[in-house]
mmCIF file with all atom_site columns, C-alpha atoms in Angstrom:
data_model
loop_
_atom_site.group_PDB
_atom_site.id
_atom_site.type_symbol
_atom_site.label_atom_id
_atom_site.label_alt_id
_atom_site.label_comp_id
_atom_site.label_asym_id
_atom_site.label_entity_id
_atom_site.label_seq_id
_atom_site.pdbx_PDB_ins_code
_atom_site.Cartn_x
_atom_site.Cartn_y
_atom_site.Cartn_z
_atom_site.occupancy
_atom_site.B_iso_or_equiv
_atom_site.pdbx_formal_charge
_atom_site.auth_seq_id
_atom_site.auth_comp_id
_atom_site.auth_asym_id
_atom_site.auth_atom_id
_atom_site.pdbx_PDB_model_num
ATOM 1  C CA . UNK A 1 1  ? 176.587 174.725 88.579 1.00 81.00 ? 983  UNK A CA 1
ATOM 2  C CA . UNK A 1 2  ? 178.457 171.809 85.721 1.00 86.00 ? 984  UNK A CA 1
ATOM 3  C CA . UNK A 1 3  ? 175.169 170.286 83.776 1.00 90.00 ? 985  UNK A CA 1
ATOM 4  C CA . UNK A 1 4  ? 174.637 166.477 85.940 1.00 94.00 ? 986  UNK A CA 1
ATOM 5  C CA . UNK A 1 5  ? 171.356 165.526 83.687 1.00 96.00 ? 987  UNK A CA 1
ATOM 6  C CA . UNK A 1 6  ? 169.378 166.572 80.658 1.00 96.00 ? 988  UNK A CA 1
ATOM 7  C CA . UNK A 1 7  ? 165.964 166.297 79.748 1.00 96.00 ? 989  UNK A CA 1
ATOM 8  C CA . UNK A 1 8  ? 163.944 165.758 76.327 1.00 96.00 ? 990  UNK A CA 1
ATOM 9  C CA . UNK A 1 9  ? 161.680 165.826 74.490 1.00 95.00 ? 991  UNK A CA 1
ATOM 10 C CA . UNK A 1 10 ? 160.565 162.922 72.572 1.00 93.00 ? 992  UNK A CA 1
ATOM 11 C CA . UNK A 1 11 ? 158.487 163.845 69.666 1.00 93.00 ? 993  UNK A CA 1
ATOM 12 C CA . UNK A 1 12 ? 161.187 166.083 67.225 1.00 94.00 ? 994  UNK A CA 1
ATOM 13 C CA . UNK A 1 13 ? 163.082 167.798 67.231 1.00 94.00 ? 995  UNK A CA 1
ATOM 14 C CA . UNK A 1 14 ? 163.446 166.477 71.143 1.00 95.00 ? 996  UNK A CA 1
ATOM 15 C CA . UNK A 1 15 ? 162.802 170.347 72.255 1.00 94.00 ? 997  UNK A CA 1
ATOM 16 C CA . UNK A 1 16 ? 160.184 172.386 74.129 1.00 93.00 ? 998  UNK A CA 1
ATOM 17 C CA . UNK A 1 17 ? 158.985 175.732 73.546 1.00 91.00 ? 999  UNK A CA 1
ATOM 18 C CA . UNK A 1 18 ? 158.776 178.236 76.247 1.00 92.00 ? 1000 UNK A CA 1
ATOM 19 C CA . UNK A 1 19 ? 156.980 179.980 74.864 1.00 94.00 ? 1001 UNK A CA 1
ATOM 20 C CA . UNK A 1 20 ? 153.890 177.591 75.216 1.00 92.00 ? 1002 UNK A CA 1
ATOM 21 C CA . UNK A 1 21 ? 154.343 175.128 78.029 1.00 90.00 ? 1003 UNK A CA 1
ATOM 22 C CA . UNK A 1 22 ? 151.585 176.119 79.989 1.00 92.00 ? 1004 UNK A CA 1
ATOM 23 C CA . UNK A 1 23 ? 149.500 174.694 76.806 1.00 93.00 ? 1005 UNK A CA 1
ATOM 24 C CA . UNK A 1 24 ? 151.720 172.016 76.111 1.00 89.00 ? 1006 UNK A CA 1
ATOM 25 C CA . UNK A 1 25 ? 151.575 168.158 76.386 1.00 89.00 ? 1007 UNK A CA 1
ATOM 26 C CA . UNK A 1 26 ? 153.914 165.311 74.699 1.00 89.00 ? 1008 UNK A CA 1
ATOM 27 C CA . UNK A 1 27 ? 153.308 161.090 74.554 1.00 90.00 ? 1009 UNK A CA 1
ATOM 28 C CA . UNK A 1 28 ? 156.392 161.459 76.658 1.00 89.00 ? 1010 UNK A CA 1
ATOM 29 C CA . UNK A 1 29 ? 159.410 163.199 77.871 1.00 91.00 ? 1011 UNK A CA 1
ATOM 30 C CA . UNK A 1 30 ? 163.426 161.436 78.315 1.00 93.00 ? 1012 UNK A CA 1
ATOM 31 C CA . UNK A 1 31 ? 165.807 162.326 81.060 1.00 96.00 ? 1013 UNK A CA 1
ATOM 32 C CA . UNK A 1 32 ? 169.848 161.910 80.017 1.00 96.00 ? 1014 UNK A CA 1
ATOM 33 C CA . UNK A 1 33 ? 173.075 161.849 81.243 1.00 96.00 ? 1015 UNK A CA 1
ATOM 34 C CA . UNK A 1 34 ? 177.393 161.732 79.954 1.00 94.00 ? 1016 UNK A CA 1
ATOM 35 C CA . UNK A 1 35 ? 179.205 160.113 82.146 1.00 92.00 ? 1017 UNK A CA 1
ATOM 36 C CA . UNK A 1 36 ? 181.909 160.362 83.304 1.00 90.00 ? 1018 UNK A CA 1
ATOM 37 C CA . UNK A 1 37 ? 180.903 163.730 85.135 1.00 92.00 ? 1019 UNK A CA 1
ATOM 38 C CA . UNK A 1 38 ? 182.837 165.896 87.021 1.00 88.00 ? 1020 UNK A CA 1
ATOM 39 C CA . UNK A 1 39 ? 181.752 165.098 89.708 1.00 88.00 ? 1021 UNK A CA 1
ATOM 40 C CA . UNK A 1 40 ? 180.081 161.689 91.921 1.00 92.00 ? 1022 UNK A CA 1
ATOM 41 C CA . UNK A 1 41 ? 178.263 160.218 88.577 1.00 94.00 ? 1023 UNK A CA 1
ATOM 42 C CA . UNK A 1 42 ? 176.382 158.275 91.420 1.00 95.00 ? 1024 UNK A CA 1
ATOM 43 C CA . UNK A 1 43 ? 174.600 161.061 93.178 1.00 94.00 ? 1025 UNK A CA 1
ATOM 44 C CA . UNK A 1 44 ? 173.761 162.744 90.277 1.00 95.00 ? 1026 UNK A CA 1
ATOM 45 C CA . UNK A 1 45 ? 171.985 159.320 88.346 1.00 96.00 ? 1027 UNK A CA 1
ATOM 46 C CA . UNK A 1 46 ? 169.767 159.262 91.567 1.00 97.00 ? 1028 UNK A CA 1
ATOM 47 C CA . UNK A 1 47 ? 168.786 162.627 91.523 1.00 96.00 ? 1029 UNK A CA 1
ATOM 48 C CA . UNK A 1 48 ? 167.851 162.289 88.391 1.00 97.00 ? 1030 UNK A CA 1
ATOM 49 C CA . UNK A 1 49 ? 166.124 159.231 88.880 1.00 96.00 ? 1031 UNK A CA 1
ATOM 50 C CA . UNK A 1 50 ? 163.867 160.730 92.507 1.00 97.00 ? 1032 UNK A CA 1
ATOM 51 C CA . UNK A 1 51 ? 163.708 163.593 89.845 1.00 95.00 ? 1033 UNK A CA 1
ATOM 52 C CA . UNK A 1 52 ? 161.504 161.001 87.280 1.00 93.00 ? 1034 UNK A CA 1
ATOM 53 C CA . UNK A 1 53 ? 159.934 159.824 89.859 1.00 93.00 ? 1035 UNK A CA 1
ATOM 54 C CA . UNK A 1 54 ? 158.440 162.713 90.701 1.00 94.00 ? 1036 UNK A CA 1
ATOM 55 C CA . UNK A 1 55 ? 157.411 163.277 87.692 1.00 90.00 ? 1037 UNK A CA 1
ATOM 56 C CA . UNK A 1 56 ? 155.650 160.434 87.237 1.00 90.00 ? 1038 UNK A CA 1
ATOM 57 C CA . UNK A 1 57 ? 153.835 160.845 90.015 1.00 91.00 ? 1039 UNK A CA 1
ATOM 58 C CA . UNK A 1 58 ? 152.854 165.600 89.846 1.00 90.00 ? 1040 UNK A CA 1
ATOM 59 C CA . UNK A 1 59 ? 151.890 163.627 86.410 1.00 85.00 ? 1041 UNK A CA 1
ATOM 60 C CA . UNK A 1 60 ? 150.393 160.774 86.503 1.00 82.00 ? 1042 UNK A CA 1
ATOM 61 C CA . UNK A 1 61 ? 152.727 159.768 83.781 1.00 78.00 ? 1043 UNK A CA 1
ATOM 62 C CA . UNK A 1 62 ? 153.619 156.188 82.878 1.00 74.00 ? 1044 UNK A CA 1
ATOM 63 C CA . UNK A 1 63 ? 156.964 154.412 83.783 1.00 69.00 ? 1045 UNK A CA 1
ATOM 64 C CA . UNK A 1 64 ? 159.268 154.229 80.716 1.00 62.00 ? 1046 UNK A CA 1
ATOM 65 C CA . UNK A 1 65 ? 161.181 150.591 78.786 1.00 60.00 ? 1047 UNK A CA 1
#
């Protein structure tokens, strides 16, 4: 389906090395969405928020600002 939101590494250049995910470390990530979406923007935002909260809980992270 269409992209609802994206995830970026906070360390330049903002990408992820998919071949080294087992040893990947970063001080943070950013989830973002570009509006308007083709579809329900509120539902996409709710899914993005739930994903961020799941990452934080699973990885023991701190909420961002």
